[in-house]
């Protein structure tokens, strides 16, 4: 592996550019490099691993039991990439992917405050997942964070919340985090479980499949351990963070009863959804997945998107977890190699057969979890008007509802023009799904009918100075010089 | 806000300042993690209402941890590795025209 510390050290052209160094990106880059292709793996983080294996090579957490054995599996993925000739660029943001004149793609990248455009024949987006927005009153107060944020602080810095900590939401990751934080000595004063009781009705049909799932043993162990040790409150139907300039308490509603719990840190989690900003901005078709209840790019059996030459591997193309992400990365790399003429379709299929089997096994039982831990409507479309939905532009649920119904706004692109929601620096990552949900509710239609925002590059803010310093191409000069 | 757990590997620490206050953190921390470890809850005020905000996602998605680092604003603290002697400042609301130097 060749680590790239300066943007000038990147090659002009790669056979494959992989974006994101989580399990999918690491596996895709390693497989492609092993096939003799020239590979760039660009990742925003300072070290490889993505979020699930965050800081796997640098974590200061010495006691392996704190993070659990599953975490340490990430080391093998990094070690495999290290044995290849792939170029790995940490701290490198990919802000644009667009078709170029040669039939490949042009990538816009930034590293250490300098931007550059390079070319790649094939693209594998492995941008992973982000946490589902969890809009409740007060969720913008300092001290309110995602559960994933606390997990990142633990993995990468060995930090745990120092004061009274409340964890709220539902889903496997929430119980995992609760167990990890408890093992690390955090003071967890309550776990407020929002799993809607009636979800069991929908999920029970998927239960037989779950019985054969790799999640089962692990999940049950997590659940029973967390429940035995921690102060669980189930059936939570509404939440609000309270405090003036930071969170001091959380108010939880359980049916008719309400309870206020003092805390210094409130960690929220309602599952993860694909991070779609780059694939959407690259023009890859997106669809609404009703079971995972999220927007996801359309991909085929090889994780190829609607744009030939761009594949989307890992959780960025639908949530499947770390193990499936790595396998999907392998498949995408094999298909990219086939597209580049390395081998035939038949050879690709032969190589992929065992991976495909493992992938099917790794996804078994997923549907049960998706259905069981689907957040209640009240957390997807916040009923309290004062709830901030767009954190960047400070637009409330009431404003969005009002604009949707009174002005007849039918989609998130139009909503931007009226309210600026989704136009702040996060570019709708934290409000987009909620805005769609609120519009859908106002018009009595499904989120699929409302559609998602059409995003555009740059998908991460870059400075004008960086853009201006890019060397002008002939086409760019012709466009402005007469 | 956050504290190191007992089971961490000892390592070198780095000195930096936050709004002029001298602080130290573990080498290898990001700027946002270093602030959390030093009890800093809020690292910016919003450009719209001036409300206090602090790190929320720690993975580059939410842009709540924006700070000024060595005079350069709008840096995502959760993505920038801490360096010795860094001058980190609260990002205070909206940029005012008279602050802009040519």
Coordinates of C-alpha atoms in Angstrom, one line a residue:
Chain A
X1 CA 0.0 0.0 0.0
X2 CA 1.2 3.4 -1.0
X3 CA 0.0 6.1 1.4
X4 CA -0.6 9.5 -0.2
X5 CA 0.0 12.4 2.1
X6 CA 0.1 15.2 -0.5
X7 CA -2.4 15.7 -3.3
X8 CA 0.5 16.3 -5.8
X9 CA 1.5 12.6 -5.3
X10 CA -1.7 11.3 -6.8
X11 CA -1.4 9.8 -10.3
X12 CA -3.3 11.5 -13.2
X13 CA -5.3 8.3 -13.8
X14 CA -6.3 5.2 -12.0
X15 CA -8.1 2.1 -13.3
X16 CA -10.4 2.2 -10.3
X17 CA -11.1 4.9 -7.7
X18 CA -12.7 3.7 -4.5
X19 CA -14.3 6.3 -2.2
X20 CA -14.4 5.4 1.5
X21 CA -12.1 3.1 3.5
X22 CA -14.7 1.2 5.5
X23 CA -15.2 -2.5 5.1
X24 CA -16.6 -2.2 1.6
X25 CA -14.0 0.2 0.3
X26 CA -11.1 -1.7 1.9
X27 CA -12.2 -5.0 0.4
X28 CA -13.0 -3.5 -3.0
X29 CA -9.6 -1.7 -3.2
X30 CA -7.7 -4.8 -2.0
X31 CA -9.4 -7.1 -4.5
X32 CA -9.0 -4.8 -7.4
X33 CA -5.3 -4.3 -6.6
X34 CA -4.8 -8.0 -6.2
X35 CA -6.1 -8.3 -9.8
X36 CA -3.3 -6.1 -10.9
X37 CA -5.4 -2.9 -11.4
X38 CA -4.2 0.5 -10.5
X39 CA -6.3 1.6 -7.5
X40 CA -6.9 4.8 -5.6
X41 CA -8.6 4.5 -2.2
X42 CA -9.6 8.0 -1.0
X43 CA -11.0 8.4 2.5
X44 CA -12.0 11.4 4.5
X45 CA -10.9 10.0 7.8
X46 CA -7.3 10.3 9.1
X47 CA -7.1 6.4 9.4
X48 CA -8.7 3.4 7.7
X49 CA -11.7 1.4 9.0
X50 CA -14.7 3.6 8.2
X51 CA -17.1 4.0 11.1
X52 CA -17.6 0.3 12.1
X53 CA -13.8 -0.3 12.3
X54 CA -13.0 3.3 13.1
X55 CA -9.4 3.8 14.2
X56 CA -8.7 0.0 13.9
X57 CA -5.0 0.7 13.4
X58 CA -4.7 3.6 15.9
X59 CA -7.2 3.0 18.7
X60 CA -5.8 3.7 22.2
X61 CA -8.3 1.2 23.7
X62 CA -6.0 -1.6 24.9
X63 CA -8.6 -4.0 26.5
X64 CA -10.0 -5.9 23.5
X65 CA -13.1 -6.8 25.5
X66 CA -14.3 -3.2 25.7
X67 CA -15.0 -2.9 21.9
X68 CA -15.8 -6.6 21.4
X69 CA -14.3 -9.2 19.1
X70 CA -16.3 -8.1 16.0
X71 CA -14.5 -4.8 16.0
X72 CA -11.0 -6.3 15.8
X73 CA -12.0 -8.2 12.6
X74 CA -11.4 -4.9 10.8
X75 CA -7.6 -5.3 11.3
X76 CA -7.5 -8.2 8.7
X77 CA -9.1 -6.0 6.1
X78 CA -6.5 -3.2 6.5
X79 CA -3.7 -5.8 6.6
X80 CA -4.9 -7.2 3.3
X81 CA -4.8 -3.8 1.7
X82 CA -1.4 -3.1 3.1
X83 CA 0.0 -6.1 1.2
X84 CA -1.2 -4.6 -2.2
X85 CA 0.1 -1.8 -4.4
X86 CA -3.0 0.3 -4.0
X87 CA -2.7 4.0 -3.4
X88 CA -4.4 5.0 -0.1
X89 CA -5.2 8.7 0.5
X90 CA -6.4 9.4 4.1
X91 CA -7.8 12.8 4.9
X92 CA -8.9 13.1 1.3
X93 CA -12.4 14.4 0.5
X94 CA -14.0 13.4 -2.8
X95 CA -16.4 16.3 -3.6
X96 CA -17.3 15.5 -7.2
X97 CA -17.6 12.5 -9.5
X98 CA -18.6 13.2 -13.1
X99 CA -18.2 11.6 -16.5
X100 CA -15.2 12.7 -18.5
X101 CA -14.6 13.0 -22.3
X102 CA -12.6 9.7 -22.4
X103 CA -15.6 7.6 -21.3
X104 CA -14.4 7.4 -17.7
X105 CA -14.8 9.7 -14.8
X106 CA -13.3 12.9 -13.4
X107 CA -13.0 13.1 -9.6
X108 CA -12.7 16.3 -7.7
X109 CA -10.6 15.7 -4.5
X110 CA -9.2 17.8 -1.7
X111 CA -6.4 17.0 0.6
X112 CA -4.7 19.3 3.1
X113 CA -6.5 22.4 1.7
X114 CA -5.5 21.7 -1.9
X115 CA -7.9 20.5 -4.6
X116 CA -7.2 18.4 -7.7
X117 CA -9.0 16.7 -10.6
X118 CA -7.9 13.2 -11.5
X119 CA -9.4 10.6 -13.8
X120 CA -10.5 7.0 -13.2
X121 CA -12.0 4.5 -15.6
X122 CA -14.2 2.9 -13.0
X123 CA -15.7 4.2 -9.7
X124 CA -16.7 2.3 -6.6
X125 CA -18.5 4.4 -4.1
X126 CA -18.2 3.0 -0.6
X127 CA -19.4 6.0 1.4
X128 CA -21.2 3.9 3.9
X129 CA -24.0 4.9 6.2
X130 CA -24.9 7.7 8.4
X131 CA -27.3 7.8 11.4
X132 CA -30.9 8.3 10.6
X133 CA -32.0 11.9 11.6
X134 CA -33.6 11.8 15.0
X135 CA -35.4 15.2 15.2
X136 CA -36.8 15.9 18.7
X137 CA -37.2 19.2 20.5
X138 CA -33.8 20.2 21.8
X139 CA -31.7 17.8 19.7
X140 CA -29.5 20.7 18.7
X141 CA -28.3 21.4 22.2
X142 CA -24.6 20.8 23.0
X143 CA -24.4 17.5 24.8
X144 CA -26.9 15.8 22.6
X145 CA -25.0 13.5 20.1
X146 CA -25.6 10.5 18.1
X147 CA -24.9 7.1 19.6
X148 CA -22.4 6.6 16.8
X149 CA -20.6 9.8 17.8
X150 CA -20.0 8.4 21.3
X151 CA -18.8 5.1 19.7
X152 CA -16.4 7.0 17.5
X153 CA -15.0 8.9 20.6
X154 CA -14.6 5.6 22.3
X155 CA -12.9 3.7 19.4
X156 CA -10.7 6.5 18.2
X157 CA -9.8 8.3 21.4
X158 CA -10.7 6.0 24.2
X159 CA -13.2 8.6 25.6
X160 CA -16.5 8.0 27.3
X161 CA -19.1 10.5 28.5
X162 CA -18.0 11.7 32.0
X163 CA -21.4 12.6 33.5
X164 CA -24.9 11.2 33.7
X165 CA -25.6 9.7 30.3
X166 CA -29.0 8.7 28.7
X167 CA -29.2 6.6 25.6
X168 CA -32.4 6.8 23.6
X169 CA -33.8 5.2 20.5
X170 CA -33.8 1.6 19.2
X171 CA -31.8 -0.8 17.0
X172 CA -28.9 -3.3 17.3
X173 CA -26.3 -0.6 17.3
X174 CA -28.0 1.1 20.3
X175 CA -27.8 -2.0 22.4
X176 CA -24.2 -2.6 21.2
X177 CA -23.2 0.9 22.2
X178 CA -24.9 0.7 25.5
X179 CA -23.0 -2.5 26.3
X180 CA -19.7 -1.0 25.1
X181 CA -20.1 2.2 27.1
X182 CA -21.1 0.3 30.2
X183 CA -18.1 -2.0 29.8
X184 CA -15.9 1.2 29.5
X185 CA -17.3 2.5 32.8
X186 CA -19.7 5.2 31.6
X187 CA -22.5 6.3 33.9
X188 CA -25.6 5.2 32.0
X189 CA -28.6 6.4 34.0
X190 CA -31.3 5.3 31.5
X191 CA -31.8 3.5 28.2
X192 CA -35.0 4.8 26.7
X193 CA -36.2 2.2 24.2
X194 CA -38.5 3.6 21.5
X195 CA -39.1 0.3 19.6
X196 CA -42.8 0.5 18.7
X197 CA -44.6 -2.5 20.3
X198 CA -46.7 -3.0 17.2
X199 CA -43.6 -3.5 15.1
X200 CA -43.5 -7.0 16.4
X201 CA -46.6 -7.7 14.3
X202 CA -44.9 -6.7 11.1
X203 CA -41.6 -8.3 12.0
X204 CA -42.9 -11.7 13.1
X205 CA -43.3 -12.9 9.5
X206 CA -39.6 -12.4 9.0
X207 CA -38.8 -14.2 12.2
X208 CA -38.2 -17.7 10.8
X209 CA -35.4 -16.4 8.6
X210 CA -34.0 -14.5 11.5
X211 CA -33.7 -17.8 13.4
X212 CA -31.1 -18.9 10.9
X213 CA -29.3 -15.6 10.9
X214 CA -25.8 -14.8 12.2
X215 CA -27.4 -11.9 14.0
X216 CA -29.4 -14.1 16.2
X217 CA -26.9 -15.3 18.7
X218 CA -25.0 -12.1 18.7
X219 CA -28.2 -10.0 19.0
X220 CA -29.7 -12.0 21.8
X221 CA -26.5 -11.9 23.7
X222 CA -26.3 -8.1 23.3
X223 CA -29.9 -7.6 24.3
X224 CA -29.8 -9.8 27.4
X225 CA -26.5 -8.4 28.6
X226 CA -27.6 -4.8 28.1
X227 CA -31.0 -5.4 29.7
X228 CA -29.5 -7.2 32.7
X229 CA -27.0 -4.5 33.5
X230 CA -28.7 -1.3 32.4
X231 CA -31.8 0.7 33.4
X232 CA -34.0 0.0 30.4
X233 CA -37.3 1.8 29.9
X234 CA -39.3 0.3 27.0
X235 CA -42.3 1.7 25.1
X236 CA -41.0 5.3 25.0
X237 CA -43.3 7.3 22.7
X238 CA -41.9 10.9 22.8
X239 CA -38.6 12.5 23.7
X240 CA -37.4 16.1 24.3
X241 CA -34.0 17.3 25.3
X242 CA -34.1 20.2 27.8
X243 CA -31.5 22.9 28.7
X244 CA -30.6 26.5 28.0
X245 CA -27.1 26.4 26.3
X246 CA -26.5 22.7 26.8
X247 CA -28.6 19.6 27.6
X248 CA -29.4 19.2 31.3
X249 CA -32.3 16.7 31.1
X250 CA -34.3 14.6 28.8
X251 CA -38.1 14.3 29.1
X252 CA -39.5 10.9 28.1
X253 CA -43.2 10.1 27.5
X254 CA -44.3 6.5 27.9
X255 CA -47.9 6.2 27.0
X256 CA -49.7 8.6 29.4
X257 CA -46.8 9.0 31.9
X258 CA -43.9 11.4 31.5
X259 CA -40.6 11.4 33.3
X260 CA -37.7 13.9 33.3
X261 CA -34.2 12.5 33.7
X262 CA -31.3 14.8 34.5
X263 CA -28.3 14.2 32.2
X264 CA -25.1 15.8 30.8
X265 CA -25.1 13.7 27.7
X266 CA -28.0 12.4 25.6
X267 CA -27.1 9.9 22.9
X268 CA -29.7 9.3 20.1
X269 CA -30.0 6.4 17.7
X270 CA -32.7 5.3 15.3
X271 CA -30.6 3.0 13.0
X272 CA -28.5 3.9 10.1
X273 CA -29.4 4.9 6.5
X274 CA -27.2 5.0 3.3
X275 CA -25.1 8.1 2.9
X276 CA -26.3 9.0 -0.6
X277 CA -25.0 12.5 -1.2
X278 CA -22.1 11.5 -3.5
X279 CA -24.1 8.9 -5.5
X280 CA -27.0 11.2 -5.8
X281 CA -24.9 14.1 -6.9
X282 CA -23.1 11.8 -9.4
X283 CA -26.5 11.3 -11.0
X284 CA -27.1 7.7 -9.8
X285 CA -30.8 6.9 -9.7
X286 CA -32.3 6.7 -6.2
X287 CA -35.3 4.9 -4.9
X288 CA -37.2 4.7 -1.6
X289 CA -36.8 1.4 0.2
X290 CA -40.0 0.9 2.2
X291 CA -38.6 -1.8 4.4
X292 CA -35.5 0.0 5.5
X293 CA -37.5 3.2 5.2
X294 CA -34.8 5.2 3.6
X295 CA -33.5 6.5 0.2
X296 CA -31.1 4.2 -1.5
X297 CA -29.4 4.1 -4.9
X298 CA -30.7 1.6 -7.4
X299 CA -28.1 -1.1 -7.9
X300 CA -28.0 -4.5 -9.7
X301 CA -26.7 -7.8 -8.6
X302 CA -23.1 -6.5 -9.0
X303 CA -23.9 -3.3 -7.1
X304 CA -23.6 -1.4 -10.4
X305 CA -25.6 1.9 -10.3
X306 CA -27.7 3.3 -13.0
X307 CA -24.6 4.9 -14.4
X308 CA -22.3 2.4 -16.2
X309 CA -18.9 2.5 -14.5
X310 CA -20.1 3.6 -11.1
X311 CA -20.8 0.9 -8.6
X312 CA -22.0 1.4 -5.0
X313 CA -20.7 -1.1 -2.5
X314 CA -21.5 -1.5 1.2
X315 CA -24.1 0.3 3.3
X316 CA -24.2 3.2 0.9
X317 CA -26.4 1.0 -1.3
X318 CA -28.7 -0.3 1.4
X319 CA -27.9 -1.3 5.0
X320 CA -26.5 -4.8 5.4
X321 CA -23.8 -4.4 8.0
X322 CA -20.0 -4.7 8.1
X323 CA -19.7 -8.3 6.9
X324 CA -21.9 -7.9 3.9
X325 CA -20.3 -4.6 3.1
X326 CA -16.9 -6.2 2.7
X327 CA -18.4 -8.9 0.5
X328 CA -20.3 -6.4 -1.6
X329 CA -17.0 -4.5 -2.1
X330 CA -15.4 -7.7 -3.4
X331 CA -18.2 -8.2 -5.9
X332 CA -18.1 -4.7 -7.1
X333 CA -14.4 -5.0 -7.7
X334 CA -14.8 -8.2 -9.7
X335 CA -17.4 -6.6 -11.9
X336 CA -15.2 -3.5 -12.4
X337 CA -12.3 -5.8 -13.4
X338 CA -14.6 -7.5 -15.9
X339 CA -15.7 -4.1 -17.3
X340 CA -12.0 -3.2 -17.7
X341 CA -11.5 -6.3 -19.7
X342 CA -9.4 -8.3 -17.1
X343 CA -11.6 -11.3 -17.6
X344 CA -14.9 -12.6 -19.0
X345 CA -18.3 -12.6 -17.5
X346 CA -18.0 -16.3 -17.0
X347 CA -14.7 -15.9 -15.1
X348 CA -16.2 -13.1 -13.0
X349 CA -19.1 -15.3 -12.1
X350 CA -16.8 -18.2 -11.2
X351 CA -14.8 -16.0 -8.9
X352 CA -17.8 -14.5 -7.3
X353 CA -19.8 -17.6 -6.6
X354 CA -18.4 -18.3 -3.1
X355 CA -18.7 -14.6 -2.3
X356 CA -22.3 -14.5 -3.4
X357 CA -23.1 -17.4 -1.1
X358 CA -21.4 -15.8 1.9
X359 CA -23.2 -12.5 1.1
X360 CA -26.6 -14.2 1.2
X361 CA -25.8 -15.8 4.5
X362 CA -24.5 -12.5 6.0
X363 CA -27.8 -10.8 5.0
X364 CA -30.1 -13.5 6.4
X365 CA -32.3 -12.1 9.1
X366 CA -31.7 -8.5 8.2
X367 CA -35.3 -8.0 7.3
X368 CA -36.5 -8.9 10.7
X369 CA -34.3 -6.3 12.3
X370 CA -35.4 -3.6 9.7
X371 CA -39.0 -4.2 10.5
X372 CA -38.7 -4.6 14.2
X373 CA -36.6 -1.4 14.7
X374 CA -38.3 0.8 12.2
X375 CA -38.8 4.1 14.1
X376 CA -42.3 5.2 14.9
X377 CA -43.9 7.8 12.6
X378 CA -43.7 10.4 15.4
X379 CA -39.9 10.2 15.3
X380 CA -39.8 10.3 11.4
X381 CA -42.1 13.3 11.1
X382 CA -41.9 15.2 14.4
X383 CA -45.3 16.3 15.6
X384 CA -44.1 19.2 17.8
X385 CA -44.0 22.4 15.6
X386 CA -41.0 23.9 17.4
X387 CA -38.7 20.9 16.6
X388 CA -35.8 22.0 14.5
X389 CA -35.6 19.8 11.4
X390 CA -32.9 21.6 9.4
X391 CA -30.1 22.0 11.9
X392 CA -27.9 24.2 9.7
X393 CA -30.6 26.7 8.7
X394 CA -32.7 26.3 11.8
X395 CA -35.9 25.5 10.0
X396 CA -38.7 23.9 12.2
X397 CA -41.1 21.1 11.5
X398 CA -43.9 23.7 11.9
X399 CA -42.5 25.8 9.1
X400 CA -42.1 22.9 6.8
X401 CA -45.6 21.5 7.5
X402 CA -47.1 25.0 7.0
X403 CA -45.2 25.6 3.7
X404 CA -46.1 22.2 2.4
X405 CA -49.8 22.5 3.1
X406 CA -50.5 26.2 2.7
X407 CA -48.3 26.9 -0.3
X408 CA -48.7 23.5 -1.8
X409 CA -45.0 22.7 -1.9
X410 CA -44.7 19.1 -3.2
X411 CA -41.0 18.2 -3.0
X412 CA -37.8 18.9 -1.1
X413 CA -36.2 20.8 -4.1
X414 CA -39.0 23.3 -4.1
X415 CA -39.0 23.5 -0.3
X416 CA -35.4 24.6 -0.4
X417 CA -36.4 27.7 -2.5
X418 CA -39.0 28.7 0.2
X419 CA -37.2 27.8 3.4
X420 CA -33.5 27.1 2.7
X421 CA -33.8 23.7 4.5
X422 CA -31.0 21.5 3.2
X423 CA -28.9 24.4 1.9
X424 CA -26.6 24.7 4.9
X425 CA -23.1 23.1 5.1
X426 CA -24.4 19.6 5.8
X427 CA -26.3 19.7 2.5
X428 CA -29.4 18.0 3.8
X429 CA -27.7 15.0 5.3
X430 CA -29.4 15.7 8.7
X431 CA -32.8 17.1 7.4
X432 CA -33.5 15.6 3.9
X433 CA -35.3 12.4 5.0
X434 CA -37.3 14.3 7.6
X435 CA -38.3 17.1 5.1
X436 CA -39.5 14.4 2.7
X437 CA -41.5 12.7 5.5
X438 CA -43.2 15.9 6.5
X439 CA -44.2 16.8 2.9
X440 CA -45.5 13.3 2.4
X441 CA -47.5 13.5 5.6
X442 CA -48.9 16.9 4.7
X443 CA -50.1 15.6 1.3
X444 CA -51.1 12.1 2.4
X445 CA -48.7 10.4 0.0
X446 CA -45.7 8.1 0.5
X447 CA -42.1 9.4 0.7
X448 CA -41.5 7.6 -2.6
X449 CA -44.1 9.8 -4.3
X450 CA -42.5 13.0 -2.9
X451 CA -39.0 12.0 -4.1
X452 CA -35.6 13.1 -2.7
X453 CA -33.6 16.3 -3.4
X454 CA -31.5 16.4 -6.6
X455 CA -28.0 17.0 -5.1
X456 CA -25.2 18.6 -6.9
X457 CA -21.4 18.7 -6.5
X458 CA -19.4 19.8 -4.6
X459 CA -20.9 17.4 -2.0
X460 CA -18.6 18.8 0.6
X461 CA -17.8 22.5 1.0
X462 CA -14.5 23.5 -0.6
X463 CA -13.0 27.0 -0.7
X464 CA -13.1 29.2 -3.7
X465 CA -9.3 29.4 -3.4
X466 CA -9.1 25.7 -3.9
X467 CA -11.4 25.8 -6.9
X468 CA -9.6 28.8 -8.4
X469 CA -6.2 27.1 -8.1
X470 CA -7.3 24.1 -10.3
X471 CA -5.4 24.2 -13.6
X472 CA -7.8 25.4 -16.4
X473 CA -8.6 22.9 -19.1
X474 CA -8.9 23.9 -22.7
X475 CA -12.7 23.4 -22.5
X476 CA -12.9 25.6 -19.5
X477 CA -10.9 28.4 -21.1
X478 CA -13.0 28.2 -24.3
X479 CA -16.2 28.4 -22.2
X480 CA -15.2 31.9 -20.9
X481 CA -12.8 33.4 -23.5
X482 CA -14.1 34.6 -26.8
Chain B
X1 CA -18.2 16.1 29.1
X2 CA -15.9 13.2 28.1
X3 CA -13.1 11.5 29.9
X4 CA -10.5 8.8 29.0
X5 CA -11.3 5.3 30.1
X6 CA -8.9 3.4 32.3
X7 CA -8.0 0.8 29.7
X8 CA -6.2 3.1 27.2
X9 CA -2.7 2.8 26.0
X10 CA -0.5 5.6 27.4
X11 CA 0.8 7.9 24.6
X12 CA 2.2 11.3 24.1
X13 CA 0.1 14.4 24.5
X14 CA -0.2 17.6 22.5
X15 CA -0.6 21.2 23.6
X16 CA -3.1 23.5 21.9
X17 CA -5.3 26.5 22.7
X18 CA -9.0 26.9 22.6
X19 CA -10.1 30.5 22.6
X20 CA -6.8 31.3 24.2
X21 CA -7.0 28.8 27.0
X22 CA -4.1 26.3 27.1
X23 CA -5.2 22.6 26.8
X24 CA -3.7 19.3 26.2
X25 CA -5.0 16.1 24.5
X26 CA -3.8 12.7 23.4
X27 CA -1.8 12.6 20.2
X28 CA -4.0 10.9 17.6
X29 CA -7.2 12.7 18.7
X30 CA -9.2 14.8 16.2
X31 CA -9.8 18.4 17.1
X32 CA -13.4 17.7 18.1
X33 CA -12.4 14.8 20.3
X34 CA -9.7 16.9 22.0
X35 CA -12.3 19.6 22.8
X36 CA -14.8 17.0 24.2
X37 CA -12.0 15.6 26.4
X38 CA -11.3 19.1 27.7
X39 CA -14.9 19.6 28.8
X40 CA -15.8 21.9 25.8
X41 CA -19.5 21.4 25.1
X42 CA -20.1 24.1 22.5
X43 CA -17.6 25.0 19.7
X44 CA -19.6 27.3 17.5
X45 CA -22.6 29.6 17.4
X46 CA -25.0 29.3 14.4
X47 CA -25.0 31.9 11.7
X48 CA -28.8 32.1 11.8
X49 CA -29.8 32.6 15.5
X50 CA -26.4 32.5 17.3
X51 CA -27.4 29.4 19.2
X52 CA -24.6 27.3 20.8
X53 CA -23.7 24.0 19.1
X54 CA -21.3 21.3 19.8
X55 CA -20.1 18.1 18.0
X56 CA -23.0 15.9 17.1
X57 CA -22.0 13.1 14.7
X58 CA -18.2 13.0 14.9
X59 CA -18.0 11.5 11.4
X60 CA -18.0 14.4 9.0
X61 CA -21.8 14.4 8.3
X62 CA -23.4 17.1 10.5
X63 CA -21.0 20.1 10.3
X64 CA -21.9 21.0 13.9
X65 CA -18.2 20.9 15.0
X66 CA -17.1 23.7 12.7
X67 CA -14.3 25.7 14.3
X68 CA -11.6 28.2 13.4
X69 CA -8.2 26.5 13.3
X70 CA -5.1 28.6 13.0
X71 CA -7.2 31.4 11.6
X72 CA -9.1 29.4 9.0
X73 CA -12.8 29.1 9.6
X74 CA -15.3 26.4 8.7
X75 CA -13.0 23.5 9.6
X76 CA -14.7 20.2 10.5
X77 CA -13.1 19.5 13.9
X78 CA -14.0 15.8 13.8
X79 CA -12.0 15.3 10.6
X80 CA -8.9 17.3 11.4
X81 CA -6.1 15.6 13.4
X82 CA -4.9 17.7 16.4
X83 CA -1.4 19.1 15.9
X84 CA 1.0 20.5 18.5
X85 CA 0.4 24.3 19.0
X86 CA -2.9 24.5 17.1
X87 CA -4.8 27.6 17.8
X88 CA -8.5 26.6 17.8
X89 CA -11.3 29.1 18.3
X90 CA -15.0 29.1 18.6
X91 CA -16.7 29.8 15.2
X92 CA -18.8 32.8 16.2
X93 CA -22.0 33.0 14.1
X94 CA -22.1 34.7 10.8
X95 CA -19.0 36.2 9.2
X96 CA -19.1 40.0 9.4
X97 CA -17.9 42.1 6.4
X98 CA -15.5 44.1 8.5
X99 CA -13.7 40.9 9.5
X100 CA -12.7 40.2 5.9
X101 CA -9.2 41.3 5.3
X102 CA -7.8 41.5 1.8

